[in-house]
Coordinates of C-alpha atoms in Angstrom, one line a residue:
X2 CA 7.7 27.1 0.9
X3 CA 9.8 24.3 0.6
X4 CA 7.0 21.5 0.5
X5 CA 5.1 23.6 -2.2
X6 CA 7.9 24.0 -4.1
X7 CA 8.8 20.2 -4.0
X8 CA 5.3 19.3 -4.8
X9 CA 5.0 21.5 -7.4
X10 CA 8.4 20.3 -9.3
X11 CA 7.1 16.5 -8.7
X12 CA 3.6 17.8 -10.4
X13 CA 5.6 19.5 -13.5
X14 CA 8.0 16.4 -14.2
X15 CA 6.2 14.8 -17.0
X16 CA 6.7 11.4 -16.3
X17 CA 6.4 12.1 -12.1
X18 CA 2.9 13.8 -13.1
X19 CA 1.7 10.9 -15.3
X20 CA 2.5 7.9 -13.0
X21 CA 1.0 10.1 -10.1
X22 CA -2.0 10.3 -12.2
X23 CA -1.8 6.5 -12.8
X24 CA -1.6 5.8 -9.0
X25 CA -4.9 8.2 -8.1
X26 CA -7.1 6.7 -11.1
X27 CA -6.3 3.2 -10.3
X28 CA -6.6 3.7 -6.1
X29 CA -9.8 5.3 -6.6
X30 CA -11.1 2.5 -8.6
X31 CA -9.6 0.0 -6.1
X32 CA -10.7 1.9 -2.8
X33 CA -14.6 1.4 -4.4
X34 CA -14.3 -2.0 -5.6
X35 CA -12.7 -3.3 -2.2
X36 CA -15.7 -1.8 -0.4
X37 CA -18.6 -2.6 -2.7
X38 CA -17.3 -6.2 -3.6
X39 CA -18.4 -7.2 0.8
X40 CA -21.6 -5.0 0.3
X41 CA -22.5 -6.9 -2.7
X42 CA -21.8 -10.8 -1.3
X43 CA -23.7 -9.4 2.1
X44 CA -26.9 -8.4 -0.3
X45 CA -26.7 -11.9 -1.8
X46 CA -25.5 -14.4 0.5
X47 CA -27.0 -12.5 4.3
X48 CA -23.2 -14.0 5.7
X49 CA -21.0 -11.8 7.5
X50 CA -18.1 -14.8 6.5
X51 CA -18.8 -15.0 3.0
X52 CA -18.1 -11.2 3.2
X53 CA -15.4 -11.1 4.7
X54 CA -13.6 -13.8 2.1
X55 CA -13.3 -10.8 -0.4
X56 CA -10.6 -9.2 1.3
X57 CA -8.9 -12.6 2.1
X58 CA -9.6 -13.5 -1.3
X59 CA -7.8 -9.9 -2.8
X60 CA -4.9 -10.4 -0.4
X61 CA -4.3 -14.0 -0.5
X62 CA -1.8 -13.4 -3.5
X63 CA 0.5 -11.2 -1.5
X64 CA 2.3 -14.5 0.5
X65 CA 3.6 -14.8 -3.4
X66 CA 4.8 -12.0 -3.8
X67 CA 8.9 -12.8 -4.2
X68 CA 7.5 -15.2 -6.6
X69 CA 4.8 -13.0 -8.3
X70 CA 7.6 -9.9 -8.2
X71 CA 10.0 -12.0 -10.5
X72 CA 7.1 -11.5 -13.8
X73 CA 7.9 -7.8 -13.0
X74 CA 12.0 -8.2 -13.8
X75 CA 11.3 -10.6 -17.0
X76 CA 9.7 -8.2 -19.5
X77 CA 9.9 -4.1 -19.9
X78 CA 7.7 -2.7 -17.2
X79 CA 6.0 -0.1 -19.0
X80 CA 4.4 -2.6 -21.6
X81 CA 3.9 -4.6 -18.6
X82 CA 1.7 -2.4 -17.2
X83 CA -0.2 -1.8 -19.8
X84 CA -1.3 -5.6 -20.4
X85 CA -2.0 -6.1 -16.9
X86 CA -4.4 -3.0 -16.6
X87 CA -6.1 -4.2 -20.0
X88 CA -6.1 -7.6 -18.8
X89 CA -8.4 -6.5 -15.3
X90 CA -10.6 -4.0 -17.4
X91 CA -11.4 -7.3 -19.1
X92 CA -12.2 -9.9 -16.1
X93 CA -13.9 -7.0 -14.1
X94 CA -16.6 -6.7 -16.7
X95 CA -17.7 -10.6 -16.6
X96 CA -18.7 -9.7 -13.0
X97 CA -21.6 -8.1 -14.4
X98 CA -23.0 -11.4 -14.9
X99 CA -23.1 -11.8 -11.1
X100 CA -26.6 -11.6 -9.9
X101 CA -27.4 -14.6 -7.1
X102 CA -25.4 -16.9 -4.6
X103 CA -24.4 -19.0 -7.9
X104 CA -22.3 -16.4 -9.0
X105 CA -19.7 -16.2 -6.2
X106 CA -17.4 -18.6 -7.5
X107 CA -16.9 -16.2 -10.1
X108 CA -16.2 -12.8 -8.4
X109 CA -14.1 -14.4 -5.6
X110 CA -12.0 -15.7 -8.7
X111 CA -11.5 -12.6 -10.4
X112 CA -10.7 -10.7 -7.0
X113 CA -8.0 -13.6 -6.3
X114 CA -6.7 -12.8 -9.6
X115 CA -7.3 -9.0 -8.7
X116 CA -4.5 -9.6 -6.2
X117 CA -2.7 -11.6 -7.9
X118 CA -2.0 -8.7 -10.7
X119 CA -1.7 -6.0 -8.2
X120 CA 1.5 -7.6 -7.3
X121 CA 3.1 -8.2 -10.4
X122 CA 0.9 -4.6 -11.2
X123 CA 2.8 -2.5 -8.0
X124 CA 6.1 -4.0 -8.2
X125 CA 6.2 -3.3 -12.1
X126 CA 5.0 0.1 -11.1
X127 CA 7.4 0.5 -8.7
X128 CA 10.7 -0.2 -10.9
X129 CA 9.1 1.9 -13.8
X130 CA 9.0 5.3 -11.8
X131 CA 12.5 4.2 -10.3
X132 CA 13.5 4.5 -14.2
X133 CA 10.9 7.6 -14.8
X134 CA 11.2 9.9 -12.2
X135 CA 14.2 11.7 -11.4
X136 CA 16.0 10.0 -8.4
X137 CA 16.2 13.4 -6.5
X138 CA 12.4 13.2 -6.6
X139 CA 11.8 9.6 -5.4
X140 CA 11.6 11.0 -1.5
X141 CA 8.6 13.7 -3.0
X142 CA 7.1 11.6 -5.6
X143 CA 6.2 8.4 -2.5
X144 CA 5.2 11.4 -0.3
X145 CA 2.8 12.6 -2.9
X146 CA 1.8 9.0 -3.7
X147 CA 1.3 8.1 -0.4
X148 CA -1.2 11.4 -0.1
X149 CA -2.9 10.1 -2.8
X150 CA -3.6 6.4 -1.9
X151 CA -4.8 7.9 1.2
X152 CA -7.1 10.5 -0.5
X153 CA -8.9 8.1 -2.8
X154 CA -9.3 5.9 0.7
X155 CA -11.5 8.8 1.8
X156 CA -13.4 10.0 -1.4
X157 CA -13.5 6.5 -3.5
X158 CA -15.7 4.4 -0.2
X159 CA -18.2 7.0 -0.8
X160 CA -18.4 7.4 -3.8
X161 CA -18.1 3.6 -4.6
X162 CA -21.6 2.9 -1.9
X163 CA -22.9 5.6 -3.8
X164 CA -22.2 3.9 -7.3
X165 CA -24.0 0.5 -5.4
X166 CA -26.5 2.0 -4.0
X167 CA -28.0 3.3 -8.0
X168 CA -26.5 0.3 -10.0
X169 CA -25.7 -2.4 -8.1
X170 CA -22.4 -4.5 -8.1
X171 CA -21.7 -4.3 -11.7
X172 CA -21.8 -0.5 -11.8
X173 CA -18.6 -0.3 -9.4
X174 CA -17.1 -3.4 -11.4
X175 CA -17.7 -1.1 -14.6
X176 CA -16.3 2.1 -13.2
X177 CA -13.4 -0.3 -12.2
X178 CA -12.8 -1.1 -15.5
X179 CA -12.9 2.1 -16.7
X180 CA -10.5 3.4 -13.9
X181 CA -8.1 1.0 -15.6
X182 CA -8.7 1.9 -18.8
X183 CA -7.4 4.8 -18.2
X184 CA -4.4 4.4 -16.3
X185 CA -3.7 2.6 -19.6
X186 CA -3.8 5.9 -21.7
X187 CA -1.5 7.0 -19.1
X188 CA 0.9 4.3 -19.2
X189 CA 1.4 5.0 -22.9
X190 CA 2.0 8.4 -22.9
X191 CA 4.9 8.3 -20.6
X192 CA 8.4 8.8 -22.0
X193 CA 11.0 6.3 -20.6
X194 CA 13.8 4.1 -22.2
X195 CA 13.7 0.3 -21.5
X196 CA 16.4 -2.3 -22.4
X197 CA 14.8 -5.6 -22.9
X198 CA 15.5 -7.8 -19.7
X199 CA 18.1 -10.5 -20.2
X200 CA 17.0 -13.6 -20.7
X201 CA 16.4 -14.9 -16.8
X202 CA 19.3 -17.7 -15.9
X203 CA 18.2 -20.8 -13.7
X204 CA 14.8 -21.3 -12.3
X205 CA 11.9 -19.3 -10.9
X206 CA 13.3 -20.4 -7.4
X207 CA 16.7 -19.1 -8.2
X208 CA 15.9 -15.4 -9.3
X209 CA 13.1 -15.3 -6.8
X210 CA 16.1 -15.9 -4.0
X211 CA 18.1 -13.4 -5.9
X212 CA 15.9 -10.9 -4.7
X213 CA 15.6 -12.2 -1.5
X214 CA 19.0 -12.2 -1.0
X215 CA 20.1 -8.6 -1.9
X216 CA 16.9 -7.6 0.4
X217 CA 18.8 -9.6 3.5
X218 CA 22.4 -8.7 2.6
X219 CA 21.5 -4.9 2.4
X220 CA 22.7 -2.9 5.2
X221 CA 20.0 -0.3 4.8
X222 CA 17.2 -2.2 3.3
X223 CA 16.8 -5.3 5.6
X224 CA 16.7 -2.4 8.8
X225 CA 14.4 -0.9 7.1
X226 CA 11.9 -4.1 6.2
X227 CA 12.1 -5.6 9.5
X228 CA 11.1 -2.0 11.0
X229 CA 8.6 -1.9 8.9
X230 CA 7.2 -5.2 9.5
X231 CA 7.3 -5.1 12.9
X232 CA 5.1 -1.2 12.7
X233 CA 2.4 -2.9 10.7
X234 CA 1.6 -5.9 12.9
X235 CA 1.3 -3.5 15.5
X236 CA -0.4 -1.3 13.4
X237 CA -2.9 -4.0 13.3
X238 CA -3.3 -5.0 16.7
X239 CA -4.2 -1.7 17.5
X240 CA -6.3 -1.4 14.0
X241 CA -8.4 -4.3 16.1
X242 CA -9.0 -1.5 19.2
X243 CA -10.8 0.6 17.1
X244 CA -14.5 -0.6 18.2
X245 CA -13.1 -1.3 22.1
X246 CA -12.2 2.5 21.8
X247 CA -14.9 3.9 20.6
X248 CA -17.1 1.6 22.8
X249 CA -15.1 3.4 25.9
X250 CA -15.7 7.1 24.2
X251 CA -19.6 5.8 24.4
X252 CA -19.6 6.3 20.8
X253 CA -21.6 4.0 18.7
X254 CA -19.6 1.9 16.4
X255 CA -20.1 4.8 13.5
X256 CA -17.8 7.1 15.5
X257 CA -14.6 4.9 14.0
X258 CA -15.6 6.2 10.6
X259 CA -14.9 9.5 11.9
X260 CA -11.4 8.1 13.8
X261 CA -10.6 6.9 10.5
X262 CA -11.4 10.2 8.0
X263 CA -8.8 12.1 11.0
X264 CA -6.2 9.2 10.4
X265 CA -6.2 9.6 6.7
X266 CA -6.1 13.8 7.2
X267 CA -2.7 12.8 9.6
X268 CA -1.8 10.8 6.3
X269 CA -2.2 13.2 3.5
X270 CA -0.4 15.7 5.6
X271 CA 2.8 13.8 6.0
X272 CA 2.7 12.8 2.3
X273 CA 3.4 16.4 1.6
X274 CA 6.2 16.6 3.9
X275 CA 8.2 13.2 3.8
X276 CA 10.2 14.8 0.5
X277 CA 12.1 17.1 2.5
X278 CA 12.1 15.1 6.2
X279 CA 13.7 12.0 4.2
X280 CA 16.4 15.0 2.6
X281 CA 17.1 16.1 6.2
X282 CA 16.7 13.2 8.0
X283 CA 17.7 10.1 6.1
X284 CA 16.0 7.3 5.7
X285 CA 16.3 5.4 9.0
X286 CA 15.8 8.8 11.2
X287 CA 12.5 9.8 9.0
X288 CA 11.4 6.3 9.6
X289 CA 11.9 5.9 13.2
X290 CA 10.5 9.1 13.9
X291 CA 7.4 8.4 12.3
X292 CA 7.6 5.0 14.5
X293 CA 7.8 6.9 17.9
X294 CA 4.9 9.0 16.7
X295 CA 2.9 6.1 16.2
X296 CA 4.3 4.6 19.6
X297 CA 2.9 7.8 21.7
X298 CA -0.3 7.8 19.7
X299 CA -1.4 3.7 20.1
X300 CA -0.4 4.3 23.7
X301 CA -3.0 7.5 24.3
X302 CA -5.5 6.1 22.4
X303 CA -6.2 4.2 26.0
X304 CA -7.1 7.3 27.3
X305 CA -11.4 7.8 26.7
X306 CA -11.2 11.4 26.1
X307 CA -12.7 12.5 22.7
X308 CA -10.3 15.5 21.7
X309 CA -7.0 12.9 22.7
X310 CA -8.5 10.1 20.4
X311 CA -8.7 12.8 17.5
X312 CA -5.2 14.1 18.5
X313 CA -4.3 10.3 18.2
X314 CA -6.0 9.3 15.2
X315 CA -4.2 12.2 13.1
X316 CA -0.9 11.1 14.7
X317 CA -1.3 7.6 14.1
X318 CA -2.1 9.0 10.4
X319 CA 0.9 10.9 10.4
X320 CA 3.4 8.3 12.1
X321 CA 2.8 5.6 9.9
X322 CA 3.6 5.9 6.6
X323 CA 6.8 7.1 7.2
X324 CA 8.4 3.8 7.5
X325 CA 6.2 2.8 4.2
X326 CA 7.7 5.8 2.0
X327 CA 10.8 5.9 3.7
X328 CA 11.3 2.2 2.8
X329 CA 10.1 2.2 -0.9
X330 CA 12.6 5.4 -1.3
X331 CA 15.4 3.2 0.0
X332 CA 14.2 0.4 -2.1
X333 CA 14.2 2.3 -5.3
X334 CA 17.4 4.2 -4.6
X335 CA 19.4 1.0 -3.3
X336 CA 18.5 -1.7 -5.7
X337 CA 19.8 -2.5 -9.3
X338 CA 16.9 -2.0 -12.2
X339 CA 17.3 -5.6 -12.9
X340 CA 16.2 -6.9 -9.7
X341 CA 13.9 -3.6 -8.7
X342 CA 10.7 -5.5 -9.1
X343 CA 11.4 -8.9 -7.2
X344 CA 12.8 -6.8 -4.5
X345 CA 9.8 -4.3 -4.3
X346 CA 7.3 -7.6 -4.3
X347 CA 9.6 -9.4 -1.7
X348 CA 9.9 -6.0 0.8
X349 CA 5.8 -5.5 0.3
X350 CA 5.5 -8.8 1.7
X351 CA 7.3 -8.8 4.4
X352 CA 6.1 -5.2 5.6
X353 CA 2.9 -5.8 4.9
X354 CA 1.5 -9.2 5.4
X355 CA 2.0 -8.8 9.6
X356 CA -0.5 -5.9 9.5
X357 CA -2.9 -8.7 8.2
X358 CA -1.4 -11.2 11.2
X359 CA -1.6 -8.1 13.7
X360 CA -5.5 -7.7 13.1
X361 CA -6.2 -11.0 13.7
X362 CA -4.6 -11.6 16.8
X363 CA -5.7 -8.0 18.2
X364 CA -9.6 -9.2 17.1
X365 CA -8.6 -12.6 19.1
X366 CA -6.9 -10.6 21.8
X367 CA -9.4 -8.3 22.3
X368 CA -11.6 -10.4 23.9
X369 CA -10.0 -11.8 26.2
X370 CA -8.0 -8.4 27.7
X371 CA -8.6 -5.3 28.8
X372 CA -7.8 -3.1 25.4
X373 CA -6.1 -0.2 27.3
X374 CA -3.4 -3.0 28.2
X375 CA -3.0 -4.2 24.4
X376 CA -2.5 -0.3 23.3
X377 CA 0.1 -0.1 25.7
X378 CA 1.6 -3.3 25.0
X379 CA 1.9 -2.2 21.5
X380 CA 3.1 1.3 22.3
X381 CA 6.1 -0.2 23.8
X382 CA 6.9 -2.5 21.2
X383 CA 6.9 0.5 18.8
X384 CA 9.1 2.5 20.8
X385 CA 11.3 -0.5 21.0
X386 CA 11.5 -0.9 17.1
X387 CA 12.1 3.0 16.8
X388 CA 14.9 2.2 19.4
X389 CA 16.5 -0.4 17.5
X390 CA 16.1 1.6 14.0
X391 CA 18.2 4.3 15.5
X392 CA 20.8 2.3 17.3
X393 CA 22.3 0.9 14.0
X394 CA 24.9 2.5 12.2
X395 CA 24.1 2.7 8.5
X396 CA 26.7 1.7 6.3
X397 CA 26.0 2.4 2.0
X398 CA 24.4 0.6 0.4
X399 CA 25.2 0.5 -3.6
X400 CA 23.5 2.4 -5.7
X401 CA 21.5 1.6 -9.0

């Protein structure tokens, strides 16, 4: 009762229901693009490699992000926003033009700047709804976003091979476009009251280390990061066990498809409930809980038993994005507007570029040990990091 009445407040808020709209439209258009964009250099290339470069190319940008987060504190957000979604409806439509090999240069530059934008795009975001949305509704309005990212990862892949399948690459590039279109509409409908920035004092290296520095000095932010950091890159050494898994349920490789639709059920479901678990619990319990969740579940997943890889799929689902909402919450809450968006670029970084590290050394490590001793390995370092979350005293931090 609780939950449905949280969601349901979150869905009447004006401004909470129109940045939540803005978050589905553009993840749906980004879940299909990020699929179809390797499809489509596979068709015309044959090379595994050359397919794999669009994800590095899309995530590339993210190493800047303290740097790329200070565009987000320079100008009002919500205008911000709005440029940088017309901006991409623009580049995506040259890709159109991309028919052969030749071509490439020209998509992997406009997913590099893709990236690029998304991080100025989600940090901007980011300190808007801080501004937008009521702060009591912060905990819900992550839950609910987090339910969404995760619901457009599910529909949007189909949809997306679907969309290639009839038109080609240019057809996802155009519903792209028109994805962000939209959340432009959005974006100007919403109701919210920006003072202009001050002009920025010293270099880009100076108010980039601003940001860095209140993330460091904060007793309940920098807990919260390094938590969170450490999660992904196990998160992503045991990402890299999926096909060892599957290969010991005597699955063919299509059976992590099906691993994956369960994680992302585990991950809608907690998205609806992290609102109230972050009221009751706090920001560091909610997030270590979620941790020792995950710890269990990579653990089990050693165990080649069908119905215990479902159970652990879902809970890996469910224990994961709790340190993610749990940390943009604290983010939000704890950080002055002025610095909200270098902050938000410079904690995404840190939390999220080990996952990247994690999959690459689990792919490495996977071949030369027994998986069932990796899982384990990473179980216990997530139960350590839980540990460690809960065995520090949280002291205030100051509030925006």
């Amino acid at each position: 009762m609780t939950t449905t009445w949280t969601v349901a407040r979150v869905v009447r808020d004006r401004n909470a229901g129109l940045c939540l709209t803005g978050v589905v439209v553009s993840g749906f258009g980004t879940s299909a693009l990020w699929l179809a964009s390797g499809v489509w250099v596979k068709d015309l290339t044959g090379s595994d490699g050359l397919a794999a470069l669009c994800l590095l190319a899309m995530w590339a940008p993210t190493l800047a992000g303290p740097l790329l987060g200070t565009l987000a504190d320079r100008v009002r957000r919500r205008p911000l926003l709005i440029g940088t979604s017309l901006l991409m409806a623009v580049l995506l439509l040259g890709l159109c033009t991309v028919d052969s090999p030749r071509g490439l240069w020209l998509l992997y530059a406009v997913l590099f700047v893709y990236g690029a934008v998304g991080v100025v795009h989600d940090a901007a975001e980011s300190a808007l709804i801080a501004t937008a949305v009521d702060r009591s509704l912060l905990g819900d309005f992550n839950g609910l976003r987090m339910t969404a990212d995760e619901g457009m990862k599910l529909l949007a892949p189909p949809a997306g091979a679907g969309l290639y399948a009839a038109y080609g690459g240019a057809g996802v590039a155009v519903l792209d476009s028109v994805t962000f279109l939209l959340a432009t509409v959005v974006y100007a409908f919403l109701r919210v009251r920006e003072d202009r920035p001050e002009p920025p004092k010293g270099g880009a290296r100076g108010r980039t280390a601003e940001g860095v520095r209140h993330l460091w000095a904060h007793p309940v932010l920098r807990p919260l990061v390094l938590a969170g950091g450490a999660t992904m890159l196990c998160a992503g050494v045991s990402g890299a066990m999926v096909y060892a898994v599957v290969d010991a349920l005597g699955h063919s490789p299509a059976y992590a498809g099906v691993l994956y639709a369960v994680q992302g059920a585990g991950s809608v479901l907690v998205g609806l409930l992290s609102g109230p678990a972050l009221r009751r619990l706090g920001a560091r319990r909610f997030a270590a809980s979620g941790i020792a969740v995950l710890a269990v579940a990579v653990a089990l997943r050693a165990v080649p038993d069908d119905p215990t890889a479902w159970a652990c799929s879902a809970a890996i689902g469910a224990g994961l994005p709790a340190v993610l909402i749990a940390t943009l919450t604290a983010v939000q809450q704890e950080t002055p507007g002025p610095l909200l968006g270098r902050v938000t670029a410079t904690a995404d970084t840190l939390v999220y570029t080990p996952n990247v590290l994690g999959l690459a050394a689990g792919a490495a490590l996977v071949e030369l040990l027994d998986h069932r001793l990796l899982l384990a390995t990473a179980g216990c370092a997530l139960t350590a990091t839980a540990t460690t979350l809960l065995g520090r005293p949280t002291t205030a931090g100051p509030h925006p």
